[in-house]
Coordinates of C-alpha atoms and ligand atoms in Angstrom, one line a residue:
Chain A
M136 CA 192.8 85.1 90.9
T137 CA 192.8 81.7 92.7
V138 CA 195.5 79.1 92.6
S139 CA 193.4 76.9 90.4
A140 CA 192.6 79.8 88.0
R141 CA 196.3 80.5 87.8
S142 CA 197.2 76.9 87.1
W143 CA 194.6 76.9 84.2
L144 CA 196.2 80.0 82.8
E145 CA 199.7 78.3 83.0
R146 CA 198.4 75.2 81.2
I147 CA 196.9 77.5 78.5
R148 CA 200.2 79.4 78.2
A149 CA 202.1 76.2 77.8
L150 CA 200.0 75.2 74.8
N151 CA 201.6 75.6 71.3
L152 CA 198.7 77.8 70.1
P153 CA 197.7 78.4 66.6
E154 CA 198.1 82.0 65.3
R155 CA 194.5 83.0 66.2
I156 CA 191.5 81.4 67.8
R157 CA 188.3 83.1 68.5
I158 CA 186.1 81.9 71.3
L159 CA 182.4 83.0 71.4
N160 CA 180.5 83.2 74.8
V161 CA 176.7 83.6 74.8
C162 CA 176.0 84.7 78.2
G163 CA 176.1 88.1 79.9
G164 CA 177.2 86.4 83.2
H165 CA 180.2 84.9 81.4
E166 CA 181.1 88.2 79.8
R167 CA 181.0 90.0 83.1
A168 CA 183.1 87.4 84.8
I169 CA 185.7 87.5 81.9
T170 CA 185.8 91.3 81.8
Q171 CA 185.9 91.8 85.6
A172 CA 188.6 89.2 86.1
G173 CA 190.6 90.7 83.2
L174 CA 190.9 87.4 81.4
R175 CA 191.4 88.9 78.1
T176 CA 194.6 90.6 79.2
A177 CA 195.8 87.5 81.1
L178 CA 195.3 85.1 78.1
P179 CA 197.9 84.7 75.4
N180 CA 197.5 87.1 72.4
Q181 CA 196.3 84.4 70.1
V182 CA 193.2 83.7 72.2
E183 CA 190.3 86.1 71.5
L184 CA 187.2 86.0 73.7
I185 CA 184.1 87.4 71.9
P186 CA 180.9 88.4 73.6
G187 CA 178.0 87.1 71.6
P188 CA 174.2 86.8 72.0
G189 CA 174.1 86.7 75.8
C190 CA 171.7 89.5 76.6
P191 CA 167.9 88.9 76.4
V192 CA 167.2 92.5 77.1
C193 CA 169.3 93.6 74.2
V194 CA 167.5 91.4 71.7
C195 CA 163.9 92.0 73.0
P196 CA 162.0 93.3 70.1
E197 CA 161.5 97.0 70.0
E198 CA 157.9 96.4 69.2
D199 CA 157.4 94.6 72.4
V200 CA 158.9 97.3 74.5
Y201 CA 156.7 99.8 72.7
E202 CA 153.6 97.5 73.3
A203 CA 154.5 97.4 77.0
M204 CA 154.6 101.3 77.1
R205 CA 151.3 101.4 75.2
L206 CA 149.6 99.1 77.6
A207 CA 150.8 101.2 80.6
L208 CA 149.9 104.5 79.0
D209 CA 146.7 103.8 76.9
E210 CA 145.0 100.7 78.6
D211 CA 145.3 101.8 82.2
V212 CA 147.2 98.7 82.9
L213 CA 149.6 98.1 85.9
L214 CA 152.7 96.9 84.1
V215 CA 155.5 95.0 85.9
A216 CA 158.8 94.1 84.2
F217 CA 162.2 93.1 85.1
G218 CA 164.2 96.2 86.2
D219 CA 166.6 95.9 83.3
M220 CA 163.7 96.6 80.8
L221 CA 162.8 100.0 82.2
R222 CA 165.5 102.0 80.3
V223 CA 165.4 100.1 77.0
P224 CA 164.9 102.8 74.3
V225 CA 162.3 102.6 71.5
N226 CA 162.2 104.7 68.3
V227 CA 159.5 107.4 68.9
A228 CA 159.0 111.0 67.7
K229 CA 160.9 113.6 69.7
G230 CA 159.0 114.5 72.8
E231 CA 157.3 111.2 73.3
P232 CA 158.4 108.8 76.0
R233 CA 161.1 106.7 74.7
C234 CA 161.4 104.0 77.4
L235 CA 159.3 102.5 80.2
E236 CA 160.9 104.8 82.8
Q237 CA 159.8 107.8 80.9
A238 CA 156.4 106.3 80.3
R239 CA 156.2 106.0 84.1
A240 CA 157.1 109.7 84.4
A241 CA 154.3 110.4 81.9
G242 CA 151.8 108.8 84.3
G243 CA 152.1 105.1 83.4
D244 CA 151.8 102.7 86.4
I245 CA 155.0 100.7 85.8
R246 CA 156.9 98.8 88.5
P247 CA 160.2 96.9 88.4
I248 CA 160.2 93.4 89.8
A249 CA 163.0 90.8 90.4
S250 CA 160.9 87.7 90.2
P251 CA 157.7 86.3 88.7
L252 CA 156.5 85.7 92.3
E253 CA 156.3 89.5 92.7
A254 CA 154.1 89.8 89.6
V255 CA 151.6 87.3 91.2
A256 CA 151.8 89.2 94.6
I257 CA 151.2 92.6 92.9
A258 CA 148.2 91.1 91.0
Q259 CA 146.8 89.7 94.2
R260 CA 147.2 93.0 96.0
H261 CA 145.3 94.9 93.2
P262 CA 142.4 92.6 92.3
R263 CA 140.5 95.4 90.5
R264 CA 143.5 96.3 88.3
Q265 CA 144.6 94.6 85.1
V266 CA 148.2 93.6 85.6
V267 CA 150.5 92.7 82.8
F268 CA 153.9 91.1 83.3
F269 CA 156.3 92.0 80.5
A270 CA 158.5 88.9 80.7
A271 CA 161.6 89.0 78.5
G272 CA 164.5 86.5 79.1
F273 CA 166.2 83.4 78.1
E274 CA 165.5 79.8 79.3
T275 CA 166.7 80.5 82.8
T276 CA 164.0 83.2 83.2
S277 CA 161.4 81.6 80.9
A278 CA 161.3 78.4 83.1
P279 CA 160.4 80.3 86.2
V280 CA 157.8 82.3 84.2
A281 CA 156.3 78.9 83.0
A282 CA 156.3 77.6 86.6
M283 CA 154.5 80.7 87.7
M284 CA 151.8 80.0 85.1
A285 CA 151.6 76.3 85.8
A286 CA 151.1 77.1 89.5
G287 CA 148.1 79.3 88.6
V288 CA 147.9 83.0 88.2
P289 CA 145.1 85.4 89.3
G290 CA 142.6 86.2 86.6
N291 CA 143.7 89.9 86.4
L292 CA 147.3 88.9 85.6
S293 CA 148.3 88.5 81.9
I294 CA 151.7 88.0 80.2
L295 CA 153.5 90.0 77.5
L296 CA 155.9 87.2 76.7
S297 CA 159.3 87.9 75.0
G298 CA 161.0 84.6 75.9
R299 CA 163.9 83.6 73.8
R300 CA 166.0 80.4 73.4
T301 CA 169.8 80.7 73.3
W302 CA 171.0 77.8 71.1
P303 CA 168.9 78.7 68.0
A304 CA 170.8 82.0 67.8
V305 CA 174.2 80.2 67.7
A306 CA 172.7 77.7 65.2
M307 CA 171.6 80.5 63.0
L308 CA 175.2 82.1 63.2
L309 CA 176.8 78.8 62.4
D310 CA 174.4 77.9 59.6
S311 CA 174.8 81.4 58.0
G312 CA 178.4 80.4 57.1
E313 CA 179.5 83.8 58.4
A314 CA 180.3 82.8 62.0
R315 CA 183.3 84.7 63.1
F316 CA 184.4 82.3 65.9
D317 CA 186.2 79.0 66.1
A318 CA 184.9 77.6 69.3
L319 CA 182.1 78.1 71.7
I320 CA 181.8 78.5 75.5
A321 CA 178.2 77.4 76.3
P322 CA 176.1 79.1 79.1
G323 CA 176.2 77.3 82.4
H324 CA 172.8 78.1 83.8
V325 CA 170.9 77.6 80.5
A326 CA 172.4 74.2 80.4
T327 CA 171.6 73.6 84.1
V328 CA 167.9 74.1 83.2
M329 CA 167.8 72.6 79.6
G330 CA 170.6 70.1 79.8
P331 CA 174.0 70.0 78.1
E332 CA 172.6 67.9 75.2
E333 CA 171.1 71.1 73.5
W334 CA 174.7 72.2 72.6
S335 CA 175.8 68.9 70.9
F336 CA 174.9 70.3 67.5
V337 CA 177.9 72.6 67.7
V338 CA 180.2 69.5 67.7
D339 CA 178.0 67.1 65.7
R340 CA 177.0 69.4 62.9
H341 CA 179.8 71.9 62.8
A342 CA 182.7 70.0 64.2
M343 CA 183.4 72.9 66.4
P344 CA 185.0 72.7 69.9
A345 CA 182.5 73.5 72.7
A346 CA 182.5 73.6 76.5
I347 CA 179.9 74.5 79.1
A348 CA 181.3 76.9 81.7
G349 CA 180.3 78.2 85.1
F350 CA 180.7 81.7 86.3
N351 CA 184.0 81.8 88.2
P352 CA 187.4 82.5 86.3
E353 CA 188.5 78.8 87.1
S354 CA 185.5 77.3 85.2
L355 CA 185.8 79.9 82.4
L356 CA 189.5 79.1 82.1
A357 CA 188.9 75.4 82.3
A358 CA 186.5 75.7 79.4
T359 CA 188.9 77.9 77.5
Y360 CA 191.7 75.3 78.0
S361 CA 189.3 72.5 76.8
V362 CA 188.3 74.2 73.6
L363 CA 191.8 75.1 72.8
R364 CA 193.0 71.5 73.3
Q365 CA 190.0 70.3 71.3
S366 CA 190.9 72.6 68.5
M367 CA 194.6 71.7 68.5
E368 CA 193.9 68.1 68.6
G369 CA 191.2 68.2 66.0
R370 CA 189.0 66.3 68.3
P371 CA 186.0 68.4 69.1
F372 CA 183.6 67.2 71.9
L373 CA 181.1 68.9 74.1
D374 CA 183.0 69.3 77.5
N375 CA 181.1 70.1 80.7
C376 CA 183.2 72.5 82.9
Y377 CA 180.3 73.2 85.2
P378 CA 179.4 69.7 86.5
E379 CA 178.4 71.1 89.9
L380 CA 175.1 72.3 88.4
V381 CA 174.9 71.0 84.9
R382 CA 173.5 67.4 84.8
P383 CA 172.5 65.2 81.9
G384 CA 169.0 66.2 80.9
G385 CA 169.1 69.4 82.9
N386 CA 166.2 70.1 85.2
P387 CA 163.4 67.7 84.1
T388 CA 160.6 69.7 85.9
A389 CA 161.7 73.0 84.3
R390 CA 161.7 71.4 80.8
R391 CA 158.3 69.9 81.4
Q392 CA 156.8 73.2 82.6
L393 CA 158.3 75.0 79.5
D394 CA 156.8 72.3 77.2
R395 CA 153.4 72.6 78.9
V396 CA 153.0 76.2 79.2
F397 CA 154.8 77.5 76.2
R398 CA 155.3 76.5 72.5
V399 CA 158.4 77.1 70.5
I400 CA 157.9 79.8 67.8
D401 CA 160.0 81.5 65.3
A402 CA 160.9 84.8 67.0
N403 CA 162.2 88.2 66.2
W404 CA 165.5 89.5 67.6
R405 CA 165.9 93.2 67.7
G406 CA 168.2 94.5 64.9
I407 CA 168.7 90.9 63.7
G408 CA 165.4 89.6 62.5
E409 CA 163.6 86.4 62.8
I410 CA 165.4 83.3 64.0
T411 CA 163.8 79.9 63.5
A412 CA 162.5 78.2 66.7
S413 CA 164.2 80.8 68.9
G414 CA 161.3 82.0 71.0
Y415 CA 158.6 81.0 73.4
G416 CA 154.9 81.8 72.9
L417 CA 152.0 80.9 75.1
S418 CA 150.5 77.5 74.3
P419 CA 146.9 77.8 72.9
D420 CA 145.3 76.7 76.1
R421 CA 146.9 79.7 77.9
A422 CA 145.5 82.2 75.4
A423 CA 143.3 83.7 78.2
S424 CA 146.5 84.9 79.9
D425 CA 148.0 86.3 76.7
A426 CA 148.1 90.2 77.1
R427 CA 148.5 90.4 73.3
L428 CA 145.0 89.0 73.0
R429 CA 143.5 90.6 76.0
F430 CA 144.6 94.1 74.8
P431 CA 144.9 93.9 71.0
A432 CA 147.2 96.6 69.7
P433 CA 145.7 99.0 67.2
P434 CA 147.6 99.1 64.0
V435 CA 150.0 102.0 63.9
S436 CA 152.9 102.7 61.7
R437 CA 155.9 104.1 63.3
R438 CA 159.2 105.2 61.8
R439 CA 162.0 102.8 62.6
A440 CA 159.7 100.4 64.4
G441 CA 161.7 97.3 65.3
E442 CA 165.1 98.8 64.6
M443 CA 167.9 99.7 66.9
P444 CA 168.3 103.4 67.7
P445 CA 170.0 105.4 64.9
G446 CA 173.8 104.9 65.0
C447 CA 173.6 102.0 67.5
D448 CA 175.3 98.8 66.5
C449 CA 174.0 96.6 69.3
A450 CA 173.1 94.0 66.7
G451 CA 176.7 93.8 65.6
V452 CA 177.8 93.5 69.3
V453 CA 175.2 90.8 70.0
L454 CA 176.2 88.8 66.9
G455 CA 179.9 89.0 67.9
R456 CA 180.8 91.0 64.8
I457 CA 182.1 94.0 66.6
Y458 CA 183.4 94.6 70.1
P459 CA 181.4 97.2 72.1
N460 CA 184.2 99.9 71.8
E461 CA 184.2 99.5 68.0
C462 CA 180.8 101.2 68.0
A463 CA 181.3 104.9 67.1
L464 CA 178.9 106.0 69.9
Y465 CA 180.6 104.0 72.7
G466 CA 181.7 106.3 75.4
R467 CA 180.8 109.4 73.3
A468 CA 177.1 109.8 72.9
C469 CA 176.4 106.4 74.6
T470 CA 177.2 105.8 78.3
P471 CA 175.2 104.0 81.1
R472 CA 174.0 107.5 82.2
K473 CA 172.7 108.3 78.8
P474 CA 172.4 105.0 77.0
I475 CA 171.6 105.1 73.3
G476 CA 171.1 101.4 72.8
P477 CA 170.0 98.4 74.9
C478 CA 173.5 96.9 75.2
M479 CA 174.4 99.9 77.3
V480 CA 171.2 99.7 79.4
S481 CA 171.2 96.0 80.5
D482 CA 173.5 94.5 83.1
E483 CA 174.1 91.8 80.7
G484 CA 174.8 94.0 77.7
A485 CA 178.4 93.8 76.6
C486 CA 178.6 97.6 76.1
R487 CA 177.6 98.2 79.7
I488 CA 179.8 95.4 81.1
W489 CA 182.9 96.9 79.2
W490 CA 182.1 100.4 80.4
A491 CA 181.5 99.4 84.0
A492 CA 184.9 97.6 83.9
G493 CA 186.6 100.8 83.3
L494 CA 187.1 100.4 79.5
R495 CA 187.0 104.1 78.4
E496 CA 188.7 104.3 75.0
P497 CA 186.2 104.5 72.1
H498 CA 187.6 102.7 69.1
E499 CA 190.9 101.1 69.3
H500 CA 192.3 98.4 67.0
C501 CA 193.5 95.9 69.4
A502 CA 190.3 96.1 71.4
R503 CA 190.5 92.8 73.1
K504 CA 193.7 93.6 75.0
Q505 CA 192.0 96.4 76.9
A506 CA 189.2 94.6 78.5
Chain B
M2 CA 168.8 89.2 85.3
C3 CA 170.7 86.0 84.5
L4 CA 172.8 86.0 87.6
G5 CA 172.1 83.0 89.8
I6 CA 172.5 83.3 93.5
P7 CA 173.2 80.3 95.7
M8 CA 171.0 80.3 98.9
Q9 CA 170.7 78.1 101.9
V10 CA 167.2 76.7 102.7
R11 CA 166.0 77.6 106.2
E12 CA 162.4 76.5 106.1
V13 CA 160.2 74.6 103.6
D14 CA 156.5 75.2 103.3
G15 CA 155.1 73.3 100.4
F16 CA 156.5 74.8 97.2
M17 CA 157.8 77.8 99.0
A18 CA 161.0 78.0 101.1
R19 CA 162.6 80.7 103.2
C20 CA 166.2 80.9 102.0
E21 CA 169.2 82.9 103.1
A22 CA 172.3 84.2 101.5
K23 CA 174.8 86.1 103.4
G24 CA 172.3 87.3 106.0
V25 CA 169.6 88.3 103.5
E26 CA 166.4 86.2 103.5
R27 CA 164.0 85.7 100.6
Q28 CA 161.0 83.7 99.8
V29 CA 162.1 81.2 97.1
S30 CA 159.9 79.0 95.0
L31 CA 160.8 75.3 94.8
F32 CA 158.2 74.6 92.0
L33 CA 161.1 73.7 89.6
L34 CA 162.6 71.3 92.1
Q35 CA 159.5 69.1 92.5
E36 CA 161.4 65.9 91.6
E37 CA 164.0 66.5 94.3
T38 CA 163.8 66.5 98.0
V39 CA 164.8 69.9 99.3
L40 CA 165.3 70.2 103.1
P41 CA 166.3 72.8 105.5
D42 CA 170.1 73.4 105.3
D43 CA 170.3 72.3 101.7
Y44 CA 171.8 74.7 99.1
V45 CA 170.1 75.8 96.0
M46 CA 170.9 77.9 93.0
V47 CA 168.2 80.6 92.7
H48 CA 167.3 82.4 89.7
V49 CA 164.6 85.1 89.6
G50 CA 163.2 83.8 92.8
Y51 CA 163.0 80.1 91.7
A52 CA 165.5 77.4 92.8
I53 CA 166.7 75.8 89.6
Q54 CA 169.1 73.2 91.0
K55 CA 170.4 71.8 94.2
M56 CA 174.1 72.4 95.0
T57 CA 176.8 71.4 97.5
E58 CA 177.8 73.7 100.4
T59 CA 181.3 74.0 98.9
D60 CA 180.1 75.2 95.6
A61 CA 177.7 77.7 97.2
R62 CA 180.5 79.1 99.3
S63 CA 182.9 79.5 96.4
A64 CA 180.2 81.3 94.4
W65 CA 179.5 83.7 97.3
E66 CA 183.2 84.4 97.5
L67 CA 183.2 85.3 93.9
Y68 CA 180.3 87.7 94.2
D69 CA 182.1 89.4 97.1
Q70 CA 185.1 89.9 94.8
M71 CA 182.9 91.1 92.0
L72 CA 181.2 93.6 94.3
A73 CA 184.5 94.8 95.6
A74 CA 185.8 95.1 92.0
S75 CA 182.9 97.2 90.9
P76 CA 181.2 99.1 93.8
P77 CA 177.5 99.8 93.1
E78 CA 177.7 102.7 90.7
P79 CA 174.8 101.8 88.4
E80 CA 174.9 105.1 86.5
G81 CA 178.6 105.2 86.5
A82 CA 179.2 107.3 83.4
Ligands
LIG281 S1 177.8 101.7 72.6 FE1 175.7 102.2 72.8 S2 175.1 102.8 70.7 FE2 177.0 101.6 70.5 S3 176.4 99.5 70.2 FE3 176.6 99.8 72.4 S4 174.7 100.4 73.2 FE4 174.5 100.6 70.9

């Protein structure tokens, strides 16, 4: 831990803290930094850091993953997707491929990519193939996907879009009246792209302390200190603890591309349901590039379509209702080698982050003091 | 997927730039920074192959240090069950 991180910790320890204060983060990058730096152990007992909806892979609709598999297996499509998506499980009958990786083993032409630029390059290299880019992600990924489309894509490339917006999920939690947190650490790179203003509603509508954080322990501890002070003084405001990258208005080009190429839609979050204005769909003038229209799915009824795998409480983890190790399957049936749910698959899933950091005990009451 | 990586610009060619981080070079799109002037030696935060914001050298270096620590803390063991 750096000197500056230590001094933030000291300032936090010197506060006359309330009995309990729960701070939600909504970014897998934050959760990873918190867990790897051992911030939960370092912070006073009263301060609880809760991982929330920070993993776009975890909430990607099961139906969309199933559709991607169908395209690769039944439509002779070359399917490209971010590597994280390949092991996300769907609910199928025994013996059928249950993730993209298994669909590839069953003969589907499925390739992991790390950038939309690779999707374009692959489509250019295979002009006679139909290439579908299965694009799941939050604003930080959706903006590059929009840029890719705005710059022009080859006619044989279409998009299976599962873009999601972060703040509407937090708004839904707060509006539900069942939010189990007292303050928010807002995501630094989402705010870099979209601007800090998107998060003002947390303060304006819910009088809840909020701070935008970057990805090092210093910035996360500065944000923690800020929301603690705000809470104790009863003076919530939106603090920006990542001014290096987060500027008023965000990245104007990125926002313009998102507006132009996509439209905001009510969208489904796996295991959670539809959240108002929480997704991106292709704008009507981009319909020609929409894989859903180019390859219409035949109506099928599947058991447990849309649901989490049996026994998996990823939805509870994503909503900040339980800690990963409070899931009965954590570390028992479910490990990164044999993941049951998406939160153990994705690098941004809280279950995987906790497991990778060496947290091995399944259920323990004082969960937070172990990570 | 969401992890941004700071990179230093080596060469700019239209909307594309050859960028480098810790000895590794990549082609990076500057499409989302159209309203900024991006020149060789500048530092940018790169996300899935797209620069999303310019940054200072100091901030880039401190982020690289952090990644080194993170990698040291958890050696690549993707299937580490
Ligand atoms: S431990 Fe596995 S089964 Fe349980 S919530 Fe996490 S991903 Fe789902």
